[in-house]
Amino acid sequence: MQFTPDSPLPRDTESRSQAVGGEGSLPVWDLSDLYAGPADPVLEADLQRSTAESAAFQAAHAGKLADLPGDALAAAIATYERIEEVLGRIMSYAQLVFAGDAQDAANGRFYQTMQERVTAISSNLLFFTLELNKLEEAPLEAKLAQSPALARYRPFLRDLRVFRPHQLSDEAERLLHEKEVTGRSAWNRLFDETVAGMEVKVGEETLNVSAALNKLSDRDRGVREAAARGVSAAFGANARLFTLITNTLSKDKEIVDGWRNYPRPGSSRNRANMVEDEVVDALVGAVVASFPRLSHRYYAMKAKWLGLDKMQHWDRNAPLPDEDDSEIPWDAARDRVLAAYSGFDPQLGSIGKRFFDRPWIDAALRPGKASGAFAHPTVPAAHPYLLVNYHGKSRDVMTLAHELGHGVHQVLAADQGYLMSGTPLTLAETASVFGEMLTFRAVLDAETDPRRRRALLAGKVEDMLNTVVRQIAFYRFETLLHDARRNGELSREEIGALWMQVQVESLGPAFEFTPDYEIYWSYIPHFVHSPFYVYAYAFGDCLVNALYGVFQDGKVADFPAKYLELLRAGGTLRHQELLAPFGLNAADPAFWQKGLDVISGFIDELERADGRDELERADG
C-alpha cells in the first residue's frame, strides 16, 4: 500500500521542510509516495516482512542453487529482486529525508537506524549473489538455454559475474557487508552532517555552503573574493577532520582492494561501470592532452574579457560582461526545459512534465538541505525524485535540464525491473547531458543578439569544461592521492599540494592561485561518497557530444525513437551495443576526439566572434 500526499498519517519531515523553505514559488518534494513519514506503520511492516522473507529465502536456497533447474533459479531471482526492491524503497526514503535536512538530528538518527536494519536484513540475502557467482559457466549456460524466464535475467548475471574474480569467502563478504554501517557509511554521514552544519561568512552575511559557493558566480568581483575567502576559512577550520576522513577512506579502500586483488585504486569503479581500465585511460589521456586547446585557450580569452592579467580561482565562474544575469523565475525555467525536451520528442516532454505536475522536485533553498543537485531513482514501483538548489541563474536552468534528463531516463528504464533498470555510471549521464544540450541549443537558436549569443556560447563552454576538464582533473587528483596514501598517511599540506598540481595543469597559465585554494579539495562530496566516480561525467559528456553530432547530421533514421530505446534499455545493454545503432564505438580512440572536438569547435567560434569585436572596436 502506498500513501498519497493527502494521507491522514503524519508527514513530519516533508511538512518541516516546506515550513523552513519559505520560498513560496519553489517546489518542495513530497516523499509520501514512498512512505508517509518516518513513523509510518507501513515502513515498519515492510521491515518486519523483509526480515522474515529474507530469512526464509536463505533457508530455502542457501547451498542449493547449483541443483536448481532454470525455471526454479529464475523464480529464486525474482523473489530476491522483490525483497531487494522493498529494501531499496526503505533506503531511498531514508536517504531523501536526510538530504532534505541533514542538520536535523532526528533525520540523522533515522537514516543511520534504517541503514543498520536494512544491512542486517540484507545479510540474509548476501549468500545469493555469492553463490550465483560460484556456478560454473557451462552448467549456467545450460540453464539459461533451457529457461526463457532465466534468460531474461542474463544481463543481471553477466554484470554480477564481472566481480567473480574479486569475490572473497562467504565469511569475509558477510563481515565487510555488516561492518559497512560502522565503516565507510559512518564516515560518509560524518562528512555530510559536518558540511550541512557549516556556516560561511561572506562579508556581513552568514551562509550555508551551497549559498556561499553560489556567490562564486556573482558579478561583483569583491563578492566573489569574499565568498572564496569565506569558503576557504570554513573548510580550513575543519581541515583536520576532512584530512582524517580522506586518509581513513583511502586506506580503507586500499585494504579492501588488496583483499579483492584489484590492480589499482580505480579498477573496482571501472568494473562497476562495465568499462575496461584501458578505455578510461584512453579518455583521461585524450582530455589531458587537450587541456591546452580547451581550458587553457578558453580561460586566456576569459581573462581578457574580464580585463584581468591573471585570474584567481574565484574568477573561474565569473559572469561575462555581456552575460544576462537577471533572475529566471522557476516557471520560466520549467517552460524552457520542457519546450526543449518536447521539441526533440513529445514523449520525452510528456514524461518530463510529470516531475513538475507532481511533487517530485525539491528546488527550495533552506538550511540543512544537501548542496548541489541529484536525481534519485528510488525503485521502479515508485518514481524518481529530483533535488536542486534553484538560485534563478542560467546555470540553474541547465542543472534542472540535466537532472530532469536523469529522471526521464530512470522512468523509461523502470520496466527493466529493480535489478536491471540501473545503468553503469558511464551511461548514467547520457540522458542528463543530452537534455542539457537540447535545452542549450533551443535557447541559443532563439537568441539573435550577437553579444548575448556569445555569452550563451561561453556559458556552455564553461559548463562543458567543468564537466570534462574539471572532472578529469578531479580524477587525476584522486589517482595521485590514493597512490600517495599507500606510502603512509598524508598531511593536509600534502593533499593540498596534489590538488594544486592538477588545478595548475588543467586550468592553465591564465590563473594565479592564492594559497587558500589548497583546501578546496575538501568540499567535493564525490571523493568521499563515490571514489573515482567523476570521470563518468567526462565519459558521458564526450559520448553525448558524439551522439548529438549524429543527431545534427540527420543521417540516422528515426533518431528520437532509437534514442528512447537506448534509455529504455537501462542496464541490460553495454555501451558498445547501445551506441551501435548510431554508428559509434567508444572503444575507438578517435571516439573521444569527436567529443572533445565539439568543445574545441565552440571555442573556435568564440575566438572568431572575439576577433570580429576587436576589428569593430578598431574601426570605431
Coordinates of C-alpha atoms in Angstrom, one line a residue:
M1 CA 0.0 0.0 0.0
Q2 CA 1.2 3.5 -0.8
F3 CA 0.0 6.7 0.8
T4 CA -1.0 9.6 -1.3
P5 CA 0.0 13.2 -0.4
D6 CA -3.3 13.7 1.4
S7 CA -2.8 10.7 3.6
P8 CA -4.0 11.2 7.2
L9 CA -0.7 9.8 8.5
P10 CA 1.8 12.5 9.6
R11 CA 4.4 13.6 7.2
D12 CA 6.7 15.3 9.7
T13 CA 9.8 15.6 7.5
E14 CA 8.0 16.9 4.5
S15 CA 6.0 19.4 6.4
R16 CA 9.0 20.7 8.3
S17 CA 10.9 21.1 5.0
Q18 CA 8.2 23.2 3.5
A19 CA 8.0 25.4 6.5
V20 CA 11.7 26.0 6.7
G21 CA 12.0 26.6 3.0
G22 CA 9.8 29.7 2.9
E23 CA 10.4 30.0 -0.9
G24 CA 6.7 30.1 -1.9
S25 CA 7.1 29.6 -5.7
L26 CA 9.8 27.0 -5.5
P27 CA 8.6 23.4 -5.2
V28 CA 9.4 21.0 -2.3
W29 CA 9.1 17.3 -2.8
D30 CA 6.5 15.1 -1.1
L31 CA 8.0 11.8 -0.2
S32 CA 4.7 10.1 0.8
D33 CA 4.7 8.1 -2.4
L34 CA 7.4 6.2 -0.7
Y35 CA 6.3 6.4 3.0
A36 CA 4.0 8.8 4.8
G37 CA 6.7 9.6 7.4
P38 CA 9.5 8.0 9.5
A39 CA 6.8 6.8 11.9
D40 CA 4.6 5.3 9.1
P41 CA 3.5 1.8 10.2
V42 CA 3.8 0.6 6.6
L43 CA 7.5 1.3 6.9
E44 CA 7.8 -0.8 10.0
A45 CA 5.7 -3.5 8.4
D46 CA 8.0 -3.6 5.4
L47 CA 11.0 -4.0 7.6
Q48 CA 9.3 -6.8 9.6
R49 CA 8.1 -8.6 6.5
S50 CA 11.5 -8.3 4.8
T51 CA 13.2 -9.7 7.9
A52 CA 11.0 -12.8 7.8
E53 CA 11.1 -13.2 4.0
S54 CA 14.9 -12.8 3.8
A55 CA 15.4 -15.5 6.5
A56 CA 13.0 -17.8 4.7
F57 CA 14.7 -17.2 1.4
Q58 CA 18.1 -18.1 2.9
A59 CA 16.8 -21.2 4.5
A60 CA 15.2 -22.3 1.2
H61 CA 18.1 -21.6 -1.2
A62 CA 21.5 -21.4 0.6
G63 CA 23.8 -24.1 -0.8
K64 CA 21.2 -25.3 -3.3
L65 CA 21.4 -23.1 -6.4
A66 CA 23.6 -25.4 -8.4
D67 CA 20.9 -28.1 -8.3
L68 CA 18.0 -25.8 -9.3
P69 CA 16.7 -26.2 -12.9
G70 CA 16.5 -23.0 -15.0
D71 CA 12.9 -22.0 -14.2
A72 CA 13.4 -22.6 -10.4
L73 CA 16.5 -20.5 -10.5
A74 CA 14.6 -17.7 -12.3
A75 CA 11.9 -17.9 -9.6
A76 CA 14.5 -17.5 -6.9
I77 CA 16.0 -14.5 -8.6
A78 CA 12.5 -13.0 -8.9
T79 CA 11.9 -13.5 -5.2
Y80 CA 15.4 -12.0 -4.4
E81 CA 14.5 -9.0 -6.6
R82 CA 11.2 -8.4 -4.9
I83 CA 12.8 -8.4 -1.4
E84 CA 15.6 -6.2 -2.6
E85 CA 13.2 -3.7 -4.1
V86 CA 11.4 -3.3 -0.7
L87 CA 14.8 -2.7 1.0
G88 CA 15.7 -0.2 -1.8
R89 CA 12.5 1.7 -1.2
I90 CA 13.3 2.0 2.5
M91 CA 16.8 3.2 2.0
S92 CA 15.7 5.6 -0.8
Y93 CA 13.2 7.2 1.6
A94 CA 15.8 7.4 4.4
Q95 CA 18.4 9.0 2.1
L96 CA 15.9 11.6 0.8
V97 CA 14.7 12.5 4.3
F98 CA 18.4 13.0 5.3
A99 CA 19.2 15.0 2.1
G100 CA 16.2 17.2 2.8
D101 CA 17.6 18.4 6.2
A102 CA 20.8 16.9 7.3
Q103 CA 21.0 19.3 10.2
D104 CA 18.0 17.8 11.9
A105 CA 19.5 15.2 14.4
A106 CA 16.3 13.1 14.1
N107 CA 16.8 12.7 10.4
G108 CA 20.4 11.6 11.0
R109 CA 19.3 9.0 13.6
F110 CA 16.6 7.8 11.3
Y111 CA 19.0 7.4 8.4
Q112 CA 21.5 5.5 10.5
T113 CA 18.8 3.3 12.0
M114 CA 17.5 2.4 8.6
Q115 CA 21.0 1.6 7.3
E116 CA 21.6 -0.7 10.3
R117 CA 18.3 -2.5 10.0
V118 CA 18.5 -2.9 6.2
T119 CA 22.1 -4.1 6.4
A120 CA 21.0 -6.8 9.0
I121 CA 18.2 -7.9 6.7
S122 CA 20.3 -8.0 3.6
S123 CA 22.9 -10.1 5.3
N124 CA 20.4 -13.0 4.9
L125 CA 20.5 -12.3 1.1
L126 CA 24.2 -11.9 0.7
F127 CA 24.7 -15.7 0.1
F128 CA 22.6 -15.5 -3.1
T129 CA 24.8 -13.4 -5.3
L130 CA 28.0 -15.0 -3.9
E131 CA 26.6 -18.5 -4.7
L132 CA 25.4 -17.4 -8.2
N133 CA 29.0 -16.4 -8.9
K134 CA 30.2 -19.8 -7.9
L135 CA 28.2 -21.5 -10.6
E136 CA 30.4 -22.8 -13.4
E137 CA 29.9 -21.3 -16.8
A138 CA 28.8 -24.4 -18.7
P139 CA 26.0 -25.5 -16.3
L140 CA 24.8 -21.9 -16.0
E141 CA 24.7 -21.6 -19.8
A142 CA 22.7 -24.8 -20.0
K143 CA 20.1 -23.4 -17.5
L144 CA 19.9 -20.2 -19.5
A145 CA 19.3 -22.1 -22.7
Q146 CA 16.6 -24.2 -21.2
S147 CA 14.6 -21.4 -19.4
P148 CA 13.3 -18.3 -21.1
A149 CA 12.4 -17.0 -17.7
L150 CA 16.0 -17.3 -16.5
A151 CA 17.3 -15.9 -19.9
R152 CA 15.5 -12.6 -19.0
Y153 CA 18.0 -12.2 -16.2
R154 CA 21.0 -12.8 -18.4
P155 CA 22.2 -9.1 -18.2
F156 CA 21.9 -9.3 -14.4
L157 CA 24.0 -12.4 -14.3
R158 CA 26.5 -11.0 -16.8
D159 CA 27.1 -7.9 -14.7
L160 CA 27.3 -9.8 -11.5
R161 CA 29.9 -12.2 -12.8
V162 CA 32.2 -9.4 -13.7
F163 CA 33.1 -9.4 -10.0
R164 CA 33.6 -13.1 -9.8
P165 CA 37.5 -12.9 -9.8
H166 CA 37.4 -10.4 -6.9
Q167 CA 34.9 -12.3 -4.7
L168 CA 36.1 -13.3 -1.2
S169 CA 35.0 -16.1 1.0
D170 CA 31.4 -16.0 2.2
E171 CA 32.5 -15.2 5.8
A172 CA 34.7 -12.3 4.6
E173 CA 32.0 -10.9 2.4
R174 CA 29.5 -11.1 5.2
L175 CA 31.9 -9.3 7.6
L176 CA 32.6 -6.5 5.1
H177 CA 28.9 -6.1 4.4
E178 CA 27.8 -5.9 8.1
K179 CA 30.7 -3.6 9.1
E180 CA 29.8 -1.1 6.4
V181 CA 27.4 0.8 8.7
T182 CA 30.3 1.5 11.1
G183 CA 32.9 1.9 8.4
R184 CA 32.6 3.8 5.1
S185 CA 28.9 4.7 5.6
A186 CA 29.6 6.2 9.0
W187 CA 32.4 8.4 7.6
N188 CA 30.1 9.5 4.8
R189 CA 27.5 10.5 7.3
L190 CA 30.0 12.4 9.3
F191 CA 31.1 14.3 6.2
D192 CA 27.5 15.1 5.2
E193 CA 26.5 16.3 8.6
T194 CA 29.6 18.4 9.0
V195 CA 29.2 20.2 5.7
A196 CA 25.4 20.7 6.2
G197 CA 26.0 22.3 9.5
M198 CA 28.8 24.6 8.4
E199 CA 28.4 28.4 8.3
V200 CA 30.3 30.5 5.8
K201 CA 31.0 34.2 6.4
V202 CA 30.7 36.2 3.2
G203 CA 31.0 39.9 4.1
E204 CA 28.3 40.6 6.6
E205 CA 26.3 37.6 5.7
T206 CA 26.4 34.1 7.2
L207 CA 25.5 31.5 4.6
N208 CA 25.4 27.7 4.3
V209 CA 27.9 26.1 2.0
S210 CA 25.6 25.9 -1.1
A211 CA 24.7 29.6 -0.9
A212 CA 28.3 30.6 -0.4
L213 CA 29.5 28.6 -3.4
N214 CA 26.8 30.2 -5.4
K215 CA 28.4 33.6 -4.6
L216 CA 31.4 32.5 -6.6
S217 CA 29.5 33.3 -9.7
D218 CA 28.4 36.8 -8.5
R219 CA 29.1 39.7 -10.9
D220 CA 30.9 41.7 -8.2
R221 CA 34.5 40.5 -8.0
G222 CA 34.7 41.7 -4.4
V223 CA 31.7 39.5 -3.5
R224 CA 33.3 36.5 -5.3
E225 CA 36.6 37.0 -3.4
A226 CA 34.8 37.4 -0.1
A227 CA 32.9 34.2 -0.8
A228 CA 36.1 32.3 -1.8
R229 CA 37.8 33.5 1.4
G230 CA 34.8 32.5 3.4
V231 CA 34.7 29.0 2.0
S232 CA 38.4 28.6 2.5
A233 CA 38.1 29.7 6.1
A234 CA 35.2 27.5 6.8
F235 CA 36.7 24.4 5.3
G236 CA 40.1 25.3 6.7
A237 CA 38.7 25.4 10.2
N238 CA 37.5 21.8 9.6
A239 CA 40.7 20.7 7.7
R240 CA 41.8 18.3 10.4
L241 CA 38.5 16.4 10.3
F242 CA 38.4 16.4 6.4
T243 CA 42.0 15.2 6.3
L244 CA 41.2 12.4 8.7
I245 CA 38.1 11.3 6.7
T246 CA 40.1 11.4 3.4
N247 CA 43.0 9.4 4.8
T248 CA 40.8 6.8 6.5
L249 CA 38.6 6.2 3.5
S250 CA 41.6 6.0 1.2
K251 CA 43.3 3.4 3.5
D252 CA 40.0 1.5 3.8
K253 CA 39.8 1.3 0.0
E254 CA 43.4 0.2 -0.2
I255 CA 42.7 -2.7 2.3
V256 CA 39.6 -3.9 0.5
D257 CA 41.1 -3.5 -2.9
G258 CA 44.1 -5.6 -1.8
W259 CA 41.9 -8.4 -0.5
R260 CA 39.9 -8.3 -3.7
N261 CA 43.0 -8.2 -5.9
Y262 CA 42.2 -5.2 -7.9
P263 CA 45.2 -4.0 -9.8
R264 CA 44.8 -0.3 -9.0
P265 CA 42.5 2.1 -7.0
G266 CA 40.2 2.9 -9.8
S267 CA 39.7 -0.6 -11.1
S268 CA 36.7 -1.5 -8.8
R269 CA 34.8 1.5 -10.1
N270 CA 35.6 0.6 -13.7
R271 CA 34.3 -2.9 -13.2
A272 CA 31.1 -1.5 -11.7
N273 CA 30.9 0.8 -14.7
M274 CA 31.3 -2.2 -17.0
V275 CA 34.3 -0.5 -18.7
E276 CA 37.9 -1.6 -19.0
D277 CA 40.7 0.3 -17.3
E278 CA 42.3 0.8 -20.7
V279 CA 39.2 2.6 -22.0
V280 CA 39.2 5.0 -19.0
D281 CA 42.9 5.6 -19.6
A282 CA 42.2 6.5 -23.2
L283 CA 39.6 9.0 -22.1
V284 CA 41.8 10.6 -19.5
G285 CA 44.8 10.7 -21.8
A286 CA 42.8 12.4 -24.5
V287 CA 41.4 15.0 -22.2
V288 CA 44.7 15.8 -20.5
A289 CA 46.4 16.1 -23.9
S290 CA 43.6 18.6 -24.9
F291 CA 44.0 20.9 -21.9
P292 CA 45.9 23.5 -23.9
R293 CA 43.3 23.7 -26.8
L294 CA 40.4 23.6 -24.4
S295 CA 40.6 25.1 -20.9
H296 CA 44.0 27.0 -21.4
R297 CA 42.7 28.6 -24.6
Y298 CA 39.3 29.5 -23.2
Y299 CA 40.4 30.9 -19.9
A300 CA 43.0 33.1 -21.6
M301 CA 40.1 34.7 -23.5
K302 CA 38.0 35.0 -20.4
A303 CA 40.8 36.8 -18.6
K304 CA 40.9 39.3 -21.4
W305 CA 37.1 39.8 -21.4
L306 CA 37.2 40.4 -17.6
G307 CA 40.1 42.9 -18.1
L308 CA 42.5 40.8 -15.9
D309 CA 46.1 40.0 -16.5
K310 CA 45.7 36.9 -14.3
M311 CA 42.6 35.3 -12.9
Q312 CA 42.2 33.9 -9.4
H313 CA 40.2 30.8 -8.6
W314 CA 37.1 33.0 -7.7
D315 CA 37.1 34.3 -11.3
R316 CA 36.6 30.9 -12.9
N317 CA 32.8 31.0 -12.8
A318 CA 32.5 34.8 -13.0
P319 CA 29.7 36.1 -15.3
L320 CA 30.9 37.6 -18.6
P321 CA 30.4 41.3 -19.2
D322 CA 27.6 40.6 -21.8
E323 CA 26.0 37.8 -19.8
D324 CA 22.4 38.3 -18.8
D325 CA 22.4 37.7 -15.1
S326 CA 18.7 38.6 -14.5
E327 CA 16.9 36.2 -12.3
I328 CA 15.0 33.5 -14.2
P329 CA 11.7 32.6 -12.5
W330 CA 11.1 29.0 -11.7
D331 CA 8.1 28.8 -14.1
A332 CA 10.2 30.2 -16.9
A333 CA 12.9 27.7 -16.2
R334 CA 10.4 24.9 -16.3
D335 CA 8.9 26.1 -19.6
R336 CA 12.3 26.5 -21.2
V337 CA 13.4 23.0 -20.3
L338 CA 10.1 21.3 -21.2
A339 CA 9.9 23.1 -24.5
A340 CA 13.4 21.8 -25.5
Y341 CA 12.5 18.2 -24.4
S342 CA 9.2 18.3 -26.3
G343 CA 10.8 19.8 -29.3
F344 CA 13.0 16.8 -29.6
D345 CA 10.3 14.2 -28.9
P346 CA 6.8 14.8 -27.4
Q347 CA 7.1 11.6 -25.3
L348 CA 10.3 13.0 -23.7
G349 CA 8.5 16.2 -22.9
S350 CA 5.4 14.4 -21.5
I351 CA 7.5 12.3 -19.1
G352 CA 9.4 15.4 -18.0
K353 CA 6.2 17.3 -17.4
R354 CA 5.2 14.7 -14.7
F355 CA 8.0 15.9 -12.5
F356 CA 6.6 19.4 -12.4
D357 CA 2.9 18.5 -12.3
R358 CA 3.6 16.2 -9.3
P359 CA 5.7 17.0 -6.1
W360 CA 8.8 15.1 -7.4
I361 CA 11.2 18.0 -7.3
D362 CA 12.7 19.8 -4.3
A363 CA 14.1 23.2 -5.5
A364 CA 13.7 25.3 -2.4
L365 CA 16.6 26.9 -0.6
R366 CA 16.9 26.1 3.1
P367 CA 19.4 25.4 5.9
G368 CA 20.4 21.8 6.2
K369 CA 19.4 20.8 2.7
A370 CA 22.0 18.9 0.6
S371 CA 24.0 21.2 -1.6
G372 CA 24.3 20.7 -5.3
A373 CA 21.8 18.6 -7.2
F374 CA 20.9 14.9 -7.9
A375 CA 18.3 12.6 -9.3
H376 CA 17.4 9.7 -7.1
P377 CA 15.8 6.8 -9.0
T378 CA 14.2 5.2 -5.8
V379 CA 12.6 2.0 -7.1
P380 CA 10.7 1.0 -10.3
A381 CA 7.5 0.6 -8.2
A382 CA 7.6 4.3 -7.3
H383 CA 9.3 7.1 -9.3
P384 CA 12.4 9.2 -9.2
Y385 CA 12.9 12.4 -7.1
L386 CA 15.0 15.4 -8.1
L387 CA 16.9 17.7 -5.8
V388 CA 18.2 21.1 -7.0
N389 CA 19.1 24.3 -5.2
Y390 CA 17.5 26.9 -7.5
H391 CA 19.0 30.4 -7.4
G392 CA 17.5 31.6 -10.6
K393 CA 20.7 31.7 -12.6
S394 CA 21.0 30.4 -16.2
R395 CA 23.3 27.7 -14.9
D396 CA 20.5 26.6 -12.6
V397 CA 18.3 26.1 -15.6
M398 CA 20.9 23.9 -17.2
T399 CA 21.2 22.0 -13.9
L400 CA 17.4 21.5 -13.9
A401 CA 17.6 20.2 -17.5
H402 CA 20.5 17.9 -16.5
E403 CA 18.7 16.4 -13.5
L404 CA 15.4 16.1 -15.4
G405 CA 17.3 14.0 -18.0
H406 CA 18.3 11.6 -15.3
G407 CA 14.7 11.4 -14.1
V408 CA 13.3 10.7 -17.5
H409 CA 15.9 8.1 -18.1
Q410 CA 15.0 6.4 -14.8
V411 CA 11.3 6.4 -15.7
L412 CA 11.9 4.9 -19.1
A413 CA 14.2 2.2 -17.7
A414 CA 11.9 1.2 -14.9
D415 CA 10.3 -1.5 -16.9
Q416 CA 13.5 -3.5 -16.8
G417 CA 12.9 -4.1 -13.1
Y418 CA 14.8 -3.4 -9.9
L419 CA 17.9 -5.5 -10.8
M420 CA 18.3 -4.3 -14.4
S421 CA 16.9 -0.7 -14.6
G422 CA 20.1 1.0 -13.2
T423 CA 22.8 1.9 -15.7
P424 CA 26.6 2.0 -15.2
L425 CA 27.8 5.4 -14.3
T426 CA 29.4 5.8 -17.7
L427 CA 26.0 5.6 -19.3
A428 CA 24.0 7.2 -16.5
E429 CA 25.0 10.7 -17.7
T430 CA 23.8 10.1 -21.2
A431 CA 20.2 11.4 -20.8
S432 CA 21.2 14.2 -18.5
V433 CA 23.9 15.7 -20.7
F434 CA 21.7 15.2 -23.8
G435 CA 18.9 17.1 -22.0
E436 CA 21.3 19.9 -21.2
M437 CA 22.4 20.1 -24.8
L438 CA 18.8 20.1 -26.1
T439 CA 18.0 23.0 -23.7
F440 CA 21.1 24.9 -24.6
R441 CA 20.6 24.6 -28.3
A442 CA 17.0 25.7 -28.0
V443 CA 18.0 28.8 -26.1
L444 CA 20.9 29.6 -28.4
D445 CA 18.9 29.2 -31.6
A446 CA 16.3 31.6 -30.3
E447 CA 18.9 34.3 -29.5
T448 CA 19.5 36.8 -32.2
D449 CA 21.7 39.4 -30.4
P450 CA 25.4 38.6 -31.2
R451 CA 26.7 39.6 -27.8
R452 CA 24.1 37.7 -25.8
R453 CA 24.6 34.8 -28.2
R454 CA 28.4 34.9 -27.5
A455 CA 27.7 35.0 -23.7
L456 CA 25.4 31.9 -24.0
L457 CA 28.0 30.1 -26.0
A458 CA 30.7 31.0 -23.5
G459 CA 28.5 29.8 -20.7
K460 CA 28.0 26.4 -22.4
V461 CA 31.8 26.1 -23.0
E462 CA 32.3 26.7 -19.2
D463 CA 29.8 24.1 -18.4
M464 CA 31.5 21.6 -20.7
L465 CA 34.9 22.4 -19.3
N466 CA 33.5 21.9 -15.8
T467 CA 32.1 18.6 -16.9
V468 CA 35.1 17.3 -18.9
V469 CA 38.3 19.1 -18.0
R470 CA 37.5 19.7 -14.3
Q471 CA 36.2 16.2 -13.7
I472 CA 39.2 14.6 -15.3
A473 CA 41.4 16.9 -13.1
F474 CA 39.4 15.6 -10.1
Y475 CA 40.0 12.0 -11.3
R476 CA 43.7 12.8 -11.6
F477 CA 43.7 14.2 -8.1
E478 CA 42.1 11.1 -6.7
T479 CA 44.6 8.9 -8.5
L480 CA 47.5 10.8 -7.2
L481 CA 46.1 10.9 -3.7
H482 CA 45.3 7.2 -3.4
D483 CA 48.7 6.3 -4.9
A484 CA 50.5 8.5 -2.4
R485 CA 48.3 7.3 0.5
R486 CA 49.8 3.8 0.0
N487 CA 53.1 5.2 1.4
G488 CA 51.6 6.5 4.6
E489 CA 49.1 9.0 6.0
L490 CA 49.0 12.3 4.2
S491 CA 49.0 15.7 5.8
R492 CA 46.7 18.5 4.9
E493 CA 49.6 20.2 3.1
E494 CA 50.4 17.1 1.1
I495 CA 46.9 16.7 -0.1
G496 CA 46.6 20.4 -0.9
A497 CA 49.8 20.2 -3.0
L498 CA 48.3 17.4 -5.1
W499 CA 45.2 19.4 -5.5
M500 CA 47.1 22.5 -6.6
Q501 CA 49.2 20.4 -9.0
V502 CA 46.1 19.2 -11.0
Q503 CA 44.5 22.6 -10.9
V504 CA 47.5 24.3 -12.4
E505 CA 47.9 21.7 -15.2
S506 CA 44.2 21.7 -16.0
L507 CA 43.3 25.4 -15.9
G508 CA 46.5 26.7 -17.3
P509 CA 48.6 29.9 -17.2
A510 CA 45.6 32.3 -17.1
F511 CA 45.3 31.6 -13.4
E512 CA 47.4 32.7 -10.4
F513 CA 46.2 30.6 -7.5
T514 CA 46.2 32.0 -4.0
P515 CA 47.4 29.6 -1.2
D516 CA 43.9 29.5 0.4
Y517 CA 42.7 27.4 -2.7
E518 CA 44.7 24.5 -1.4
I519 CA 41.8 23.4 0.9
Y520 CA 39.1 23.3 -1.9
W521 CA 39.6 19.5 -2.4
S522 CA 37.7 19.1 0.9
Y523 CA 34.3 20.2 -0.4
I524 CA 33.9 17.7 -3.2
P525 CA 31.5 15.0 -1.9
H526 CA 32.3 12.6 -4.7
F527 CA 35.7 11.9 -3.2
V528 CA 34.0 10.7 0.0
H529 CA 30.9 9.0 -1.3
S530 CA 31.9 7.6 -4.7
P531 CA 35.7 7.3 -5.2
F532 CA 36.7 7.6 -8.9
Y533 CA 33.1 8.4 -9.9
V534 CA 34.0 11.7 -11.5
Y535 CA 35.4 10.5 -14.9
A536 CA 31.9 9.3 -15.7
Y537 CA 30.8 12.9 -16.2
A538 CA 33.5 13.4 -18.8
F539 CA 32.7 10.0 -20.4
G540 CA 29.0 11.0 -20.6
D541 CA 29.7 14.4 -22.0
C542 CA 32.1 13.2 -24.7
L543 CA 29.6 10.4 -25.5
V544 CA 26.7 12.8 -25.8
N545 CA 28.7 15.3 -27.9
A546 CA 29.3 12.5 -30.4
L547 CA 25.7 11.3 -30.2
Y548 CA 24.4 14.8 -30.6
G549 CA 26.6 15.2 -33.6
V550 CA 25.0 12.2 -35.2
F551 CA 21.6 13.7 -34.5
Q552 CA 22.6 17.0 -36.1
D553 CA 23.9 15.3 -39.2
G554 CA 20.5 13.7 -39.7
K555 CA 22.0 10.6 -41.2
V556 CA 20.4 8.2 -38.7
A557 CA 16.7 7.5 -39.4
D558 CA 14.3 7.7 -36.5
F559 CA 16.9 9.1 -34.2
P560 CA 14.5 10.1 -31.4
A561 CA 12.9 6.7 -31.4
K562 CA 16.3 5.0 -31.2
Y563 CA 17.4 7.4 -28.5
L564 CA 14.4 6.5 -26.4
E565 CA 15.1 2.8 -26.9
L566 CA 18.6 3.4 -25.6
L567 CA 17.2 4.9 -22.5
R568 CA 14.6 2.1 -22.0
A569 CA 17.4 -0.5 -22.1
G570 CA 18.5 0.6 -18.6
G571 CA 21.4 -1.7 -17.6
T572 CA 20.5 -4.5 -19.9
L573 CA 23.0 -3.5 -22.7
R574 CA 26.6 -2.4 -22.6
H575 CA 27.8 0.8 -24.3
Q576 CA 29.0 -1.0 -27.4
E577 CA 25.5 -2.3 -28.0
L578 CA 23.8 0.9 -27.2
L579 CA 25.9 3.0 -29.5
A580 CA 25.9 0.6 -32.4
P581 CA 22.6 1.9 -33.9
F582 CA 24.2 5.3 -34.1
G583 CA 27.4 4.2 -35.8
L584 CA 29.5 5.0 -32.7
N585 CA 32.1 2.9 -30.9
A586 CA 33.6 4.1 -27.6
A587 CA 36.4 1.6 -28.0
D588 CA 37.7 3.5 -31.0
P589 CA 40.4 6.0 -29.8
A590 CA 39.0 8.6 -32.2
F591 CA 35.7 8.4 -30.5
W592 CA 36.9 10.6 -27.6
Q593 CA 38.4 13.1 -30.0
K594 CA 35.0 13.6 -31.6
G595 CA 33.5 14.7 -28.3
L596 CA 36.4 17.0 -27.5
D597 CA 36.3 18.5 -30.9
V598 CA 32.8 19.7 -30.2
I599 CA 34.1 21.8 -27.3
S600 CA 37.1 23.0 -29.3
G601 CA 34.7 24.0 -32.1
F602 CA 32.7 26.1 -29.7
I603 CA 35.9 27.8 -28.5
D604 CA 36.9 28.4 -32.2
E605 CA 33.5 30.2 -32.7
L606 CA 34.2 32.3 -29.6
E607 CA 37.6 33.2 -30.9
R608 CA 36.1 34.3 -34.3
A609 CA 33.5 36.4 -32.5
D610 CA 36.2 37.9 -30.3
G611 CA 38.2 38.8 -33.4
R612 CA 35.3 40.5 -35.1
D613 CA 34.7 42.5 -32.0
E614 CA 38.3 43.7 -31.9
L615 CA 38.0 44.7 -35.6
E616 CA 34.8 46.6 -34.9
R617 CA 36.5 48.4 -32.0
A618 CA 39.5 49.3 -34.2
D619 CA 37.2 50.6 -37.0
G620 CA 35.3 52.6 -34.4

